[in-house]
Tab-separated table of C-alpha atoms in Angstrom:
chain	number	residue	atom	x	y	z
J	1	UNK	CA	39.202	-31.617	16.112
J	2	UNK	CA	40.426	-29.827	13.129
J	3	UNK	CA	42.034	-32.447	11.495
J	4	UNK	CA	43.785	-35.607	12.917
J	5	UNK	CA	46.162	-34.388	14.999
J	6	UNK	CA	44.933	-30.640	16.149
J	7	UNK	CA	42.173	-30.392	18.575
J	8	UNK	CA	40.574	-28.417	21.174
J	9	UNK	CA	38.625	-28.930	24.447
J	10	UNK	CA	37.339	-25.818	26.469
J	11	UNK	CA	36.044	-25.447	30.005
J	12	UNK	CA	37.118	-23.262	33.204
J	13	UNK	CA	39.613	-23.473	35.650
J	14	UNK	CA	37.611	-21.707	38.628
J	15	UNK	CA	34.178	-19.211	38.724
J	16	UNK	CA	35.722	-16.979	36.552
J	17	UNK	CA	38.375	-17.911	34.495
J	18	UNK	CA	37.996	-19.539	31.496
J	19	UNK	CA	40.203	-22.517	29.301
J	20	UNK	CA	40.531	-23.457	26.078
J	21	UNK	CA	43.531	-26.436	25.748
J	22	UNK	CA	44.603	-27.082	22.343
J	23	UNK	CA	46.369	-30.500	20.567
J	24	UNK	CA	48.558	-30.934	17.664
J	25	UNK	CA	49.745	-34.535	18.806
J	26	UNK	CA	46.151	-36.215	18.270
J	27	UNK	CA	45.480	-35.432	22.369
J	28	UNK	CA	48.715	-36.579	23.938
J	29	UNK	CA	49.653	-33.716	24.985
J	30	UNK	CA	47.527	-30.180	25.790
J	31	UNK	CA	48.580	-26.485	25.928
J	32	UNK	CA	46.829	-23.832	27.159
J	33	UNK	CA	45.768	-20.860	24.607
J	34	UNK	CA	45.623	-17.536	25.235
J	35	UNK	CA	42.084	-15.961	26.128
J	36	UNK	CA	40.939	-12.689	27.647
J	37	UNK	CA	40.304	-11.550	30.612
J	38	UNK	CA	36.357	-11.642	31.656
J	39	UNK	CA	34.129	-9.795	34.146
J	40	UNK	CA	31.554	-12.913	33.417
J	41	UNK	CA	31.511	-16.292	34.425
J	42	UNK	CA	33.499	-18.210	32.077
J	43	UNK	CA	33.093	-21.526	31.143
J	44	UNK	CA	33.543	-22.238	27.621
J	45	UNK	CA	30.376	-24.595	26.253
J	46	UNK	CA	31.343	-24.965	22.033
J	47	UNK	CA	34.190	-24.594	20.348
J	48	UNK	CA	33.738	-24.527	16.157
J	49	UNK	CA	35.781	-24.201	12.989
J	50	UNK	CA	34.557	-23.553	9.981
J	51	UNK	CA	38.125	-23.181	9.061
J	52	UNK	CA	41.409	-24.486	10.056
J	53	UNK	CA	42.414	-21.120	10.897
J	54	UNK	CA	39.049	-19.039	12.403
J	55	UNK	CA	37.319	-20.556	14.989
J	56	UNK	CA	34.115	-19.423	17.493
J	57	UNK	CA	34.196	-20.617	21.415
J	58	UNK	CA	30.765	-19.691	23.088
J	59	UNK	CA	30.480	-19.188	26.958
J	60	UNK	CA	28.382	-16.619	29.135
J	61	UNK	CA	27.477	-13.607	26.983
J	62	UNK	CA	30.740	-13.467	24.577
J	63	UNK	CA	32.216	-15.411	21.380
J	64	UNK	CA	35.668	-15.488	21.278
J	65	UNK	CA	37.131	-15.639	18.122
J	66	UNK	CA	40.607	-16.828	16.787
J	67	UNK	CA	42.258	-16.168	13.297
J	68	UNK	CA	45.125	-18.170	14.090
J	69	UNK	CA	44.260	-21.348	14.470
J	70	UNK	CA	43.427	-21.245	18.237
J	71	UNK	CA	46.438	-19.534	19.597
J	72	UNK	CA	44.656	-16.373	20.730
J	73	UNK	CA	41.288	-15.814	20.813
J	74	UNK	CA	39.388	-11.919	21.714
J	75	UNK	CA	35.540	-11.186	21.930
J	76	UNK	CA	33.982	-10.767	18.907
J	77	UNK	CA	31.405	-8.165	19.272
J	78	UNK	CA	32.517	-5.551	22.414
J	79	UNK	CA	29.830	-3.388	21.869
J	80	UNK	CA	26.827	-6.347	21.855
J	81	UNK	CA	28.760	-7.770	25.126
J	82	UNK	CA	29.234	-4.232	26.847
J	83	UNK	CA	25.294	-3.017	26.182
J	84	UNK	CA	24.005	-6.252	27.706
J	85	UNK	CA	22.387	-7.370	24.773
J	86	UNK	CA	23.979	-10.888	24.710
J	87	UNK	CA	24.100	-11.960	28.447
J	88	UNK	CA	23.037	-15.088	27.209
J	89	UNK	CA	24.780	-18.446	28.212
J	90	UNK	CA	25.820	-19.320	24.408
J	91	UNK	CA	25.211	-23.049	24.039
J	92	UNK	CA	25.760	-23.825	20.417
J	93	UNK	CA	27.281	-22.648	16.839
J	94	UNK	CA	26.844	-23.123	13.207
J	95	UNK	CA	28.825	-21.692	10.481
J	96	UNK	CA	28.400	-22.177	7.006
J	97	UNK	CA	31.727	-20.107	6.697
J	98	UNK	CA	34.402	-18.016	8.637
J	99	UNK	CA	32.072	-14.930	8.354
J	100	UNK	CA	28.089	-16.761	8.161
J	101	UNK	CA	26.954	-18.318	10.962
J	102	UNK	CA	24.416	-18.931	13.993
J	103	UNK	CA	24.556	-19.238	17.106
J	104	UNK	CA	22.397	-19.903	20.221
J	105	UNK	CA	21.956	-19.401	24.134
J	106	UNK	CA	19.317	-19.821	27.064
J	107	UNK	CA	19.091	-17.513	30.463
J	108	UNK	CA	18.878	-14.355	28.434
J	109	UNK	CA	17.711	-16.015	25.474
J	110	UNK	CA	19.382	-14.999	22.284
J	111	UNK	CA	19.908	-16.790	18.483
J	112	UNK	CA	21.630	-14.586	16.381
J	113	UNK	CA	23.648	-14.408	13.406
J	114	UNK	CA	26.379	-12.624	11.631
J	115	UNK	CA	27.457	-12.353	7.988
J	116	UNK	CA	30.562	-10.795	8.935
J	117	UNK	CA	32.934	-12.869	11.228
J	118	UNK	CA	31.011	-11.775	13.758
J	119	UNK	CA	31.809	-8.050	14.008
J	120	UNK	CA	28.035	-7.879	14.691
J	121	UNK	CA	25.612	-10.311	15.585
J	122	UNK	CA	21.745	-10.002	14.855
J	123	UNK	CA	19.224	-10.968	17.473
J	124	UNK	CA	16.382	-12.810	15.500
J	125	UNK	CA	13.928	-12.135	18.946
J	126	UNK	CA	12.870	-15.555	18.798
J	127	UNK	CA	9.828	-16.430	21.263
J	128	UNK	CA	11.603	-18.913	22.969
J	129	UNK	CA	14.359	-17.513	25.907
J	130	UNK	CA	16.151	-21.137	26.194
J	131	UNK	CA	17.822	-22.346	23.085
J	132	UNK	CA	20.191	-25.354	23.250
J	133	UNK	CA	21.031	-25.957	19.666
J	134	UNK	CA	20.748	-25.579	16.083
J	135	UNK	CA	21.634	-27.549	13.199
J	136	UNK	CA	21.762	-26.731	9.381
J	137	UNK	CA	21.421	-30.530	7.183
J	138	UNK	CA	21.663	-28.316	3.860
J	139	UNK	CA	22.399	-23.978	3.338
J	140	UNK	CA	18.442	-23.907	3.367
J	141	UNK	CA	17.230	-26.029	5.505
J	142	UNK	CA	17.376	-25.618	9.614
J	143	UNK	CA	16.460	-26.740	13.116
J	144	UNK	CA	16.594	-25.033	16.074
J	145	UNK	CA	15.683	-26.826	19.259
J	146	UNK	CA	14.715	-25.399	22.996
J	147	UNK	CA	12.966	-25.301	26.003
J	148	UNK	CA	9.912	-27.203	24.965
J	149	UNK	CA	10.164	-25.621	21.092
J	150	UNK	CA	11.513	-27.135	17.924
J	151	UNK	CA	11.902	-24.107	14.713
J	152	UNK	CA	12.254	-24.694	11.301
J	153	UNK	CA	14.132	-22.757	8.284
J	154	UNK	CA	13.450	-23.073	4.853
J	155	UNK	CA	15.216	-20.389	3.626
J	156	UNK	CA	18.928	-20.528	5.797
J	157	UNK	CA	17.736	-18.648	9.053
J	158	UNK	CA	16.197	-15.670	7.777
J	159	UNK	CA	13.150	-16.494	8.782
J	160	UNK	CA	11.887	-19.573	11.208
J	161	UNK	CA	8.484	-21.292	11.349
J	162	UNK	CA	7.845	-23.050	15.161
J	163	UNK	CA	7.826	-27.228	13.728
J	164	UNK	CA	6.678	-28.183	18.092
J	165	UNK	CA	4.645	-31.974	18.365
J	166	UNK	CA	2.965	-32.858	21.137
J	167	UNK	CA	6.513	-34.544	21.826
J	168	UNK	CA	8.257	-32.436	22.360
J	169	UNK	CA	6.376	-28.928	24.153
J	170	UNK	CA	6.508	-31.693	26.968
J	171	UNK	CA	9.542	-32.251	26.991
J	172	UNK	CA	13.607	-30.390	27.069
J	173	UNK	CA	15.437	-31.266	24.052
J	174	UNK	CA	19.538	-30.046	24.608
J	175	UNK	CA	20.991	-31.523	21.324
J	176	UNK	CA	20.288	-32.098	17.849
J	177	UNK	CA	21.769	-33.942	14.977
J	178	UNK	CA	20.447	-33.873	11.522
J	179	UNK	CA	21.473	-36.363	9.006
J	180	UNK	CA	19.369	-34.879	5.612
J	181	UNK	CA	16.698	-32.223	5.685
J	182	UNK	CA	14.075	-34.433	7.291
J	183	UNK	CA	15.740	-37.089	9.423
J	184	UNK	CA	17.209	-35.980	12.912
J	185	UNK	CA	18.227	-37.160	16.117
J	186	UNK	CA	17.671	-35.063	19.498
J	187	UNK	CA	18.285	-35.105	23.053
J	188	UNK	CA	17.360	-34.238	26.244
């Protein structure tokens, strides 16, 4: 949810057709939004919004964008999609704004980033190929959680140290929740 009233909930309505349902009536009511076509399998896993108005939905090797408050969304980067380079199954988002952010996938492994509403996205070729989610407690300070991996930013993704206990390379951690730069809660 955006605010109180305006929300959004995304899925798919068979193999290859994807849904995103938007609210403005606090979920009483739901209306379908417009999304493009796909020659993937579409199911959509995140929706974010770092503002009202631009928002990221992550499903099998795209982000969709939208710039009008969830009304239409398109891919964000055609040329990342169409070389291959993201057939990832995008799992999770983080934005600090509408043009910084993170996000994260498993199959194909990929965390990127972009600095620029996602025109392009940067693959940080992270050792890990299953990432489930990351999670930013401060601009500096980060998580990243995976197959078996936990990673650790001190300096706001640009570079990530592997934090992995005994814990937790024996284990699959899906979700993460960080309440200040030390104390989290995870999953799996």
């Amino acid at each position: 949810f955006t605010s109180s009233l305006i929300g959004f909930v995304g899925g798919r309505t068979n193999v290859s057709s994807g849904i995103i349902l938007k609210t403005t009536d606090g979920g009483l009511s739901w209306e379908e939004t417009v999304t493009p076509a796909s020659f993937l399998d579409v199911q959509y896993k995140r929706i974010v919004f770092p503002t009202p108005d631009i928002g990221y939905a992550l499903t099998r090797g795209m982000c969709m964008k939208t710039t009008d408050g969830g009304n239409h969304w398109f891919v964000t980067d055609t040329a990342l999609v169409s070389s291959g380079g993201m057939f990832s199954i995008l799992e999770d988002a983080f934005f600090f704004s509408a043009d910084t952010g993170f996000i994260v996938g498993w199959y194909n492994g990929f965390s990127g980033y972009t600095t620029n509403g996602g025109e392009s996205w940067t693959d940080q070729l992270l050792s890990n190929n299953q990432w489930y989610s990351i999670d930013f407690p401060s601009r500096d300070i980060g998580y990243l959680v995976g197959w078996s991996q936990l990673m650790k930013t001190s300096d706001g993704g640009q570079t990530w140290q592997d934090e992995t206990s005994p814990l937790i390379s024996n284990s699959s951690l899906y979700s993460m929740e960080f309440t200040d730069n030390n104390t989290g809660y995870a999953c799996g």
